[in-house]
């Protein structure tokens, strides 16, 4: 009795190894892709949390110095039409109230208090805007008066600023409207 060996199966083990290596390689590539997406989403969440903290900071400053509210209104007229770069539009200037020679002592004191509050507000804004600029990539901010006592605070930043491809860069913002 003769035993026959099958010679047709000689390369089958090698083919199985190649297919399994291909599957393992695809799995590794997918794991790396998921880790990159996780890092990207974590970075976006960090920027959003920083922007929210900055907004809370300036709103607290405004509420503490409500007499100088006009000094906090900072931004650009028509910023909605200029897109991301709100600095491309002329800055809106707001000046404190002045009192003429016909003022009483009480009115003079009120105007002096408003002037000091306005000066404090401008110093707060300079500090806050500088902090927004350094805390967020391409960070910019504005505060606008929307209604009688309605104010809008908007903090913007550029997500993925290191990307060379401009289509990979995206503009993000957080906005809060509050009333005094």
JSON list of C-alpha atoms in Angstrom, two decimals:
[
{"chain": "A", "resi": 1, "resn": "UNK", "atom": "CA", "xyz": [0.00, 0.00, 0.00]},
{"chain": "A", "resi": 2, "resn": "UNK", "atom": "CA", "xyz": [1.30, 3.26, -1.04]},
{"chain": "A", "resi": 3, "resn": "UNK", "atom": "CA", "xyz": [0.74, 6.48, 0.85]},
{"chain": "A", "resi": 4, "resn": "UNK", "atom": "CA", "xyz": [0.33, 9.49, -1.31]},
{"chain": "A", "resi": 5, "resn": "UNK", "atom": "CA", "xyz": [1.41, 12.88, -0.13]},
{"chain": "A", "resi": 6, "resn": "UNK", "atom": "CA", "xyz": [-0.45, 15.81, -1.31]},
{"chain": "A", "resi": 7, "resn": "UNK", "atom": "CA", "xyz": [1.86, 18.28, -2.88]},
{"chain": "A", "resi": 8, "resn": "UNK", "atom": "CA", "xyz": [-0.80, 20.85, -3.64]},
{"chain": "A", "resi": 9, "resn": "UNK", "atom": "CA", "xyz": [-0.79, 22.24, -0.07]},
{"chain": "A", "resi": 10, "resn": "UNK", "atom": "CA", "xyz": [2.82, 23.36, 0.07]},
{"chain": "A", "resi": 11, "resn": "UNK", "atom": "CA", "xyz": [2.24, 27.17, -0.15]},
{"chain": "A", "resi": 12, "resn": "UNK", "atom": "CA", "xyz": [-0.96, 27.37, 1.87]},
{"chain": "A", "resi": 13, "resn": "UNK", "atom": "CA", "xyz": [0.72, 28.07, 5.22]},
{"chain": "A", "resi": 14, "resn": "UNK", "atom": "CA", "xyz": [2.68, 30.97, 3.76]},
{"chain": "A", "resi": 15, "resn": "UNK", "atom": "CA", "xyz": [-0.50, 32.50, 2.31]},
{"chain": "A", "resi": 16, "resn": "UNK", "atom": "CA", "xyz": [-2.22, 32.26, 5.71]},
{"chain": "A", "resi": 17, "resn": "UNK", "atom": "CA", "xyz": [0.70, 34.06, 7.36]},
{"chain": "A", "resi": 18, "resn": "UNK", "atom": "CA", "xyz": [0.58, 36.88, 4.78]},
{"chain": "A", "resi": 19, "resn": "UNK", "atom": "CA", "xyz": [-3.18, 37.35, 5.24]},
{"chain": "A", "resi": 20, "resn": "UNK", "atom": "CA", "xyz": [-2.88, 37.36, 9.04]},
{"chain": "A", "resi": 21, "resn": "UNK", "atom": "CA", "xyz": [-0.04, 39.93, 8.87]},
{"chain": "A", "resi": 22, "resn": "UNK", "atom": "CA", "xyz": [-2.20, 42.10, 6.62]},
{"chain": "A", "resi": 23, "resn": "UNK", "atom": "CA", "xyz": [-5.06, 41.95, 9.12]},
{"chain": "A", "resi": 24, "resn": "UNK", "atom": "CA", "xyz": [-2.73, 42.76, 12.03]},
{"chain": "A", "resi": 25, "resn": "UNK", "atom": "CA", "xyz": [-1.23, 45.69, 10.06]},
{"chain": "A", "resi": 26, "resn": "UNK", "atom": "CA", "xyz": [-4.68, 47.12, 9.33]},
{"chain": "A", "resi": 27, "resn": "UNK", "atom": "CA", "xyz": [-5.60, 46.77, 13.00]},
{"chain": "A", "resi": 28, "resn": "UNK", "atom": "CA", "xyz": [-2.49, 48.69, 14.07]},
{"chain": "A", "resi": 29, "resn": "UNK", "atom": "CA", "xyz": [-3.19, 51.46, 11.54]},
{"chain": "A", "resi": 30, "resn": "UNK", "atom": "CA", "xyz": [-6.76, 51.78, 12.82]},
{"chain": "A", "resi": 31, "resn": "UNK", "atom": "CA", "xyz": [-5.56, 51.94, 16.44]},
{"chain": "A", "resi": 32, "resn": "UNK", "atom": "CA", "xyz": [-3.13, 54.74, 15.57]},
{"chain": "A", "resi": 33, "resn": "UNK", "atom": "CA", "xyz": [-5.89, 56.60, 13.73]},
{"chain": "A", "resi": 34, "resn": "UNK", "atom": "CA", "xyz": [-8.19, 56.33, 16.76]},
{"chain": "A", "resi": 35, "resn": "UNK", "atom": "CA", "xyz": [-5.44, 57.61, 19.07]},
{"chain": "A", "resi": 36, "resn": "UNK", "atom": "CA", "xyz": [-4.85, 60.63, 16.82]},
{"chain": "A", "resi": 37, "resn": "UNK", "atom": "CA", "xyz": [-8.57, 61.42, 16.75]},
{"chain": "A", "resi": 38, "resn": "UNK", "atom": "CA", "xyz": [-8.70, 61.10, 20.53]},
{"chain": "A", "resi": 39, "resn": "UNK", "atom": "CA", "xyz": [-5.82, 63.55, 20.92]},
{"chain": "A", "resi": 40, "resn": "UNK", "atom": "CA", "xyz": [-7.44, 65.99, 18.51]},
{"chain": "A", "resi": 41, "resn": "UNK", "atom": "CA", "xyz": [-10.79, 65.89, 20.33]},
{"chain": "A", "resi": 42, "resn": "UNK", "atom": "CA", "xyz": [-9.06, 66.26, 23.69]},
{"chain": "A", "resi": 43, "resn": "UNK", "atom": "CA", "xyz": [-7.23, 69.34, 22.44]},
{"chain": "A", "resi": 44, "resn": "UNK", "atom": "CA", "xyz": [-10.47, 70.88, 21.16]},
{"chain": "A", "resi": 45, "resn": "UNK", "atom": "CA", "xyz": [-12.15, 70.22, 24.51]},
{"chain": "A", "resi": 46, "resn": "UNK", "atom": "CA", "xyz": [-9.22, 71.83, 26.32]},
{"chain": "A", "resi": 47, "resn": "UNK", "atom": "CA", "xyz": [-9.44, 74.97, 24.16]},
{"chain": "A", "resi": 48, "resn": "UNK", "atom": "CA", "xyz": [-13.21, 75.16, 24.67]},
{"chain": "A", "resi": 49, "resn": "UNK", "atom": "CA", "xyz": [-12.80, 74.84, 28.46]},
{"chain": "A", "resi": 50, "resn": "UNK", "atom": "CA", "xyz": [-10.12, 77.56, 28.43]},
{"chain": "A", "resi": 51, "resn": "UNK", "atom": "CA", "xyz": [-12.41, 79.85, 26.42]},
{"chain": "A", "resi": 52, "resn": "UNK", "atom": "CA", "xyz": [-15.28, 79.27, 28.85]},
{"chain": "A", "resi": 53, "resn": "UNK", "atom": "CA", "xyz": [-13.00, 80.07, 31.79]},
{"chain": "A", "resi": 54, "resn": "UNK", "atom": "CA", "xyz": [-11.88, 83.28, 30.08]},
{"chain": "A", "resi": 55, "resn": "UNK", "atom": "CA", "xyz": [-15.49, 84.32, 29.49]},
{"chain": "A", "resi": 56, "resn": "UNK", "atom": "CA", "xyz": [-16.39, 83.62, 33.12]},
{"chain": "A", "resi": 57, "resn": "UNK", "atom": "CA", "xyz": [-13.39, 85.66, 34.21]},
{"chain": "A", "resi": 58, "resn": "UNK", "atom": "CA", "xyz": [-14.37, 88.76, 32.25]},
{"chain": "A", "resi": 59, "resn": "UNK", "atom": "CA", "xyz": [-18.06, 88.48, 33.19]},
{"chain": "A", "resi": 60, "resn": "UNK", "atom": "CA", "xyz": [-17.03, 88.41, 36.86]},
{"chain": "A", "resi": 61, "resn": "UNK", "atom": "CA", "xyz": [-14.88, 91.50, 36.29]},
{"chain": "A", "resi": 62, "resn": "UNK", "atom": "CA", "xyz": [-17.76, 93.27, 34.56]},
{"chain": "A", "resi": 63, "resn": "UNK", "atom": "CA", "xyz": [-20.20, 92.48, 37.37]},
{"chain": "A", "resi": 64, "resn": "UNK", "atom": "CA", "xyz": [-17.68, 93.67, 39.96]},
{"chain": "A", "resi": 65, "resn": "UNK", "atom": "CA", "xyz": [-17.16, 96.95, 38.08]},
{"chain": "A", "resi": 66, "resn": "UNK", "atom": "CA", "xyz": [-20.61, 97.54, 36.57]},
{"chain": "A", "resi": 67, "resn": "UNK", "atom": "CA", "xyz": [-20.19, 101.30, 36.87]},
{"chain": "A", "resi": 68, "resn": "UNK", "atom": "CA", "xyz": [-17.48, 101.13, 34.19]},
{"chain": "A", "resi": 69, "resn": "UNK", "atom": "CA", "xyz": [-19.42, 98.87, 31.81]},
{"chain": "A", "resi": 70, "resn": "UNK", "atom": "CA", "xyz": [-18.73, 101.10, 28.80]},
{"chain": "A", "resi": 71, "resn": "UNK", "atom": "CA", "xyz": [-15.02, 100.44, 29.23]},
{"chain": "A", "resi": 72, "resn": "UNK", "atom": "CA", "xyz": [-15.60, 96.72, 28.75]},
{"chain": "A", "resi": 73, "resn": "UNK", "atom": "CA", "xyz": [-17.35, 97.07, 25.42]},
{"chain": "A", "resi": 74, "resn": "UNK", "atom": "CA", "xyz": [-14.50, 96.15, 23.15]},
{"chain": "A", "resi": 75, "resn": "UNK", "atom": "CA", "xyz": [-14.57, 94.73, 19.71]},
{"chain": "A", "resi": 76, "resn": "UNK", "atom": "CA", "xyz": [-15.15, 95.68, 16.20]},
{"chain": "A", "resi": 77, "resn": "UNK", "atom": "CA", "xyz": [-18.22, 97.03, 14.48]},
{"chain": "A", "resi": 78, "resn": "UNK", "atom": "CA", "xyz": [-19.33, 94.56, 11.85]},
{"chain": "A", "resi": 79, "resn": "UNK", "atom": "CA", "xyz": [-17.15, 91.70, 13.13]},
{"chain": "A", "resi": 80, "resn": "UNK", "atom": "CA", "xyz": [-19.79, 89.26, 11.89]},
{"chain": "A", "resi": 81, "resn": "UNK", "atom": "CA", "xyz": [-19.01, 90.29, 8.31]},
{"chain": "A", "resi": 82, "resn": "UNK", "atom": "CA", "xyz": [-15.23, 90.04, 8.57]},
{"chain": "A", "resi": 83, "resn": "UNK", "atom": "CA", "xyz": [-15.02, 86.38, 9.51]},
{"chain": "A", "resi": 84, "resn": "UNK", "atom": "CA", "xyz": [-12.38, 85.17, 11.92]},
{"chain": "A", "resi": 85, "resn": "UNK", "atom": "CA", "xyz": [-10.10, 88.20, 11.96]},
{"chain": "A", "resi": 86, "resn": "UNK", "atom": "CA", "xyz": [-12.08, 90.81, 13.87]},
{"chain": "A", "resi": 87, "resn": "UNK", "atom": "CA", "xyz": [-8.97, 93.00, 14.00]},
{"chain": "A", "resi": 88, "resn": "UNK", "atom": "CA", "xyz": [-9.44, 93.92, 10.35]},
{"chain": "A", "resi": 89, "resn": "UNK", "atom": "CA", "xyz": [-12.25, 96.35, 11.21]},
{"chain": "A", "resi": 90, "resn": "UNK", "atom": "CA", "xyz": [-11.84, 99.74, 12.89]},
{"chain": "A", "resi": 91, "resn": "UNK", "atom": "CA", "xyz": [-12.03, 99.55, 16.69]},
{"chain": "A", "resi": 92, "resn": "UNK", "atom": "CA", "xyz": [-15.12, 100.97, 18.37]},
{"chain": "A", "resi": 93, "resn": "UNK", "atom": "CA", "xyz": [-14.09, 103.71, 20.82]},
{"chain": "A", "resi": 94, "resn": "UNK", "atom": "CA", "xyz": [-16.16, 104.46, 23.90]},
{"chain": "A", "resi": 95, "resn": "UNK", "atom": "CA", "xyz": [-15.28, 107.38, 26.14]},
{"chain": "A", "resi": 96, "resn": "UNK", "atom": "CA", "xyz": [-16.36, 108.09, 29.72]},
{"chain": "A", "resi": 97, "resn": "UNK", "atom": "CA", "xyz": [-18.96, 110.71, 30.50]},
{"chain": "A", "resi": 98, "resn": "UNK", "atom": "CA", "xyz": [-17.74, 114.21, 31.18]},
{"chain": "A", "resi": 99, "resn": "UNK", "atom": "CA", "xyz": [-19.35, 116.84, 33.33]},
{"chain": "A", "resi": 100, "resn": "UNK", "atom": "CA", "xyz": [-19.50, 120.51, 32.47]},
{"chain": "A", "resi": 101, "resn": "UNK", "atom": "CA", "xyz": [-19.04, 123.50, 34.77]},
{"chain": "A", "resi": 102, "resn": "UNK", "atom": "CA", "xyz": [-22.71, 123.48, 35.78]},
{"chain": "A", "resi": 103, "resn": "UNK", "atom": "CA", "xyz": [-22.42, 120.20, 37.72]},
{"chain": "A", "resi": 104, "resn": "UNK", "atom": "CA", "xyz": [-23.12, 119.88, 41.40]},
{"chain": "A", "resi": 105, "resn": "UNK", "atom": "CA", "xyz": [-20.63, 118.30, 43.77]},
{"chain": "A", "resi": 106, "resn": "UNK", "atom": "CA", "xyz": [-22.58, 115.04, 43.68]},
{"chain": "A", "resi": 107, "resn": "UNK", "atom": "CA", "xyz": [-22.57, 115.01, 39.87]},
{"chain": "A", "resi": 108, "resn": "UNK", "atom": "CA", "xyz": [-18.83, 115.74, 39.82]},
{"chain": "A", "resi": 109, "resn": "UNK", "atom": "CA", "xyz": [-18.23, 112.83, 42.20]},
{"chain": "A", "resi": 110, "resn": "UNK", "atom": "CA", "xyz": [-20.42, 110.54, 40.10]},
{"chain": "A", "resi": 111, "resn": "UNK", "atom": "CA", "xyz": [-18.47, 111.47, 36.96]},
{"chain": "A", "resi": 112, "resn": "UNK", "atom": "CA", "xyz": [-15.15, 110.97, 38.74]},
{"chain": "A", "resi": 113, "resn": "UNK", "atom": "CA", "xyz": [-16.30, 107.54, 39.95]},
{"chain": "A", "resi": 114, "resn": "UNK", "atom": "CA", "xyz": [-17.42, 106.62, 36.44]},
{"chain": "A", "resi": 115, "resn": "UNK", "atom": "CA", "xyz": [-14.10, 107.83, 35.05]},
{"chain": "A", "resi": 116, "resn": "UNK", "atom": "CA", "xyz": [-12.16, 105.70, 37.53]},
{"chain": "A", "resi": 117, "resn": "UNK", "atom": "CA", "xyz": [-14.40, 102.70, 36.83]},
{"chain": "A", "resi": 118, "resn": "UNK", "atom": "CA", "xyz": [-13.91, 103.22, 33.09]},
{"chain": "A", "resi": 119, "resn": "UNK", "atom": "CA", "xyz": [-10.12, 103.34, 33.55]},
{"chain": "A", "resi": 120, "resn": "UNK", "atom": "CA", "xyz": [-10.26, 100.15, 35.64]},
{"chain": "A", "resi": 121, "resn": "UNK", "atom": "CA", "xyz": [-12.38, 98.50, 32.94]},
{"chain": "A", "resi": 122, "resn": "UNK", "atom": "CA", "xyz": [-9.87, 99.39, 30.22]},
{"chain": "A", "resi": 123, "resn": "UNK", "atom": "CA", "xyz": [-7.04, 97.95, 32.34]},
{"chain": "A", "resi": 124, "resn": "UNK", "atom": "CA", "xyz": [-9.11, 94.79, 32.92]},
{"chain": "A", "resi": 125, "resn": "UNK", "atom": "CA", "xyz": [-9.73, 94.47, 29.19]},
{"chain": "A", "resi": 126, "resn": "UNK", "atom": "CA", "xyz": [-6.07, 94.91, 28.31]},
{"chain": "A", "resi": 127, "resn": "UNK", "atom": "CA", "xyz": [-5.14, 92.20, 30.80]},
{"chain": "A", "resi": 128, "resn": "UNK", "atom": "CA", "xyz": [-7.95, 89.88, 29.71]},
{"chain": "A", "resi": 129, "resn": "UNK", "atom": "CA", "xyz": [-7.35, 90.27, 25.97]},
{"chain": "A", "resi": 130, "resn": "UNK", "atom": "CA", "xyz": [-3.65, 89.56, 26.49]},
{"chain": "A", "resi": 131, "resn": "UNK", "atom": "CA", "xyz": [-4.50, 86.43, 28.45]},
{"chain": "A", "resi": 132, "resn": "UNK", "atom": "CA", "xyz": [-6.92, 85.21, 25.77]},
{"chain": "A", "resi": 133, "resn": "UNK", "atom": "CA", "xyz": [-4.28, 85.79, 23.11]},
{"chain": "A", "resi": 134, "resn": "UNK", "atom": "CA", "xyz": [-1.68, 83.71, 24.97]},
{"chain": "A", "resi": 135, "resn": "UNK", "atom": "CA", "xyz": [-4.01, 81.00, 26.31]},
{"chain": "A", "resi": 136, "resn": "UNK", "atom": "CA", "xyz": [-5.53, 80.03, 22.95]},
{"chain": "A", "resi": 137, "resn": "UNK", "atom": "CA", "xyz": [-3.89, 79.56, 19.55]},
{"chain": "A", "resi": 138, "resn": "UNK", "atom": "CA", "xyz": [-4.77, 82.65, 17.54]},
{"chain": "A", "resi": 139, "resn": "UNK", "atom": "CA", "xyz": [-6.98, 83.73, 20.45]},
{"chain": "A", "resi": 140, "resn": "UNK", "atom": "CA", "xyz": [-9.18, 86.80, 19.96]},
{"chain": "A", "resi": 141, "resn": "UNK", "atom": "CA", "xyz": [-12.12, 88.15, 21.90]},
{"chain": "A", "resi": 142, "resn": "UNK", "atom": "CA", "xyz": [-14.78, 90.82, 21.82]},
{"chain": "A", "resi": 143, "resn": "UNK", "atom": "CA", "xyz": [-17.54, 92.20, 24.01]},
{"chain": "A", "resi": 144, "resn": "UNK", "atom": "CA", "xyz": [-20.49, 93.91, 22.36]},
{"chain": "A", "resi": 145, "resn": "UNK", "atom": "CA", "xyz": [-23.61, 95.58, 23.68]},
{"chain": "A", "resi": 146, "resn": "UNK", "atom": "CA", "xyz": [-26.60, 93.87, 22.05]},
{"chain": "A", "resi": 147, "resn": "UNK", "atom": "CA", "xyz": [-29.49, 95.58, 23.72]},
{"chain": "A", "resi": 148, "resn": "UNK", "atom": "CA", "xyz": [-30.35, 97.88, 26.58]},
{"chain": "A", "resi": 149, "resn": "UNK", "atom": "CA", "xyz": [-28.57, 95.76, 29.19]},
{"chain": "A", "resi": 150, "resn": "UNK", "atom": "CA", "xyz": [-27.62, 92.77, 27.03]},
{"chain": "A", "resi": 151, "resn": "UNK", "atom": "CA", "xyz": [-23.95, 92.04, 26.42]},
{"chain": "A", "resi": 152, "resn": "UNK", "atom": "CA", "xyz": [-22.32, 89.42, 24.23]},
{"chain": "A", "resi": 153, "resn": "UNK", "atom": "CA", "xyz": [-18.87, 87.99, 24.99]},
{"chain": "A", "resi": 154, "resn": "UNK", "atom": "CA", "xyz": [-17.20, 86.01, 22.23]},
{"chain": "A", "resi": 155, "resn": "UNK", "atom": "CA", "xyz": [-13.84, 84.20, 22.43]},
{"chain": "A", "resi": 156, "resn": "UNK", "atom": "CA", "xyz": [-12.39, 82.82, 19.20]},
{"chain": "A", "resi": 157, "resn": "UNK", "atom": "CA", "xyz": [-9.36, 80.70, 18.40]},
{"chain": "A", "resi": 158, "resn": "UNK", "atom": "CA", "xyz": [-7.85, 78.84, 15.50]},
{"chain": "A", "resi": 159, "resn": "UNK", "atom": "CA", "xyz": [-8.01, 75.07, 15.85]},
{"chain": "A", "resi": 160, "resn": "UNK", "atom": "CA", "xyz": [-5.06, 73.13, 14.41]},
{"chain": "A", "resi": 161, "resn": "UNK", "atom": "CA", "xyz": [-2.88, 76.24, 13.82]},
{"chain": "A", "resi": 162, "resn": "UNK", "atom": "CA", "xyz": [0.21, 74.21, 12.92]},
{"chain": "A", "resi": 163, "resn": "UNK", "atom": "CA", "xyz": [-1.41, 72.61, 9.87]},
{"chain": "A", "resi": 164, "resn": "UNK", "atom": "CA", "xyz": [0.16, 73.73, 6.61]},
{"chain": "A", "resi": 165, "resn": "UNK", "atom": "CA", "xyz": [-3.01, 73.05, 4.66]},
{"chain": "A", "resi": 166, "resn": "UNK", "atom": "CA", "xyz": [-5.41, 75.98, 5.14]},
{"chain": "A", "resi": 167, "resn": "UNK", "atom": "CA", "xyz": [-8.42, 73.70, 4.73]},
{"chain": "A", "resi": 168, "resn": "UNK", "atom": "CA", "xyz": [-7.25, 71.77, 7.83]},
{"chain": "A", "resi": 169, "resn": "UNK", "atom": "CA", "xyz": [-7.38, 74.95, 9.94]},
{"chain": "A", "resi": 170, "resn": "UNK", "atom": "CA", "xyz": [-10.75, 75.69, 11.46]},
{"chain": "A", "resi": 171, "resn": "UNK", "atom": "CA", "xyz": [-12.09, 78.60, 13.46]},
{"chain": "A", "resi": 172, "resn": "UNK", "atom": "CA", "xyz": [-13.73, 77.80, 16.77]},
{"chain": "A", "resi": 173, "resn": "UNK", "atom": "CA", "xyz": [-15.54, 80.09, 19.21]},
{"chain": "A", "resi": 174, "resn": "UNK", "atom": "CA", "xyz": [-17.54, 80.20, 22.40]},
{"chain": "A", "resi": 175, "resn": "UNK", "atom": "CA", "xyz": [-20.14, 82.91, 22.89]},
{"chain": "A", "resi": 176, "resn": "UNK", "atom": "CA", "xyz": [-22.14, 84.01, 25.92]},
{"chain": "A", "resi": 177, "resn": "UNK", "atom": "CA", "xyz": [-24.91, 86.57, 26.17]},
{"chain": "A", "resi": 178, "resn": "UNK", "atom": "CA", "xyz": [-25.71, 87.99, 29.59]},
{"chain": "A", "resi": 179, "resn": "UNK", "atom": "CA", "xyz": [-27.64, 90.86, 31.15]},
{"chain": "A", "resi": 180, "resn": "UNK", "atom": "CA", "xyz": [-26.60, 93.28, 33.87]}
]
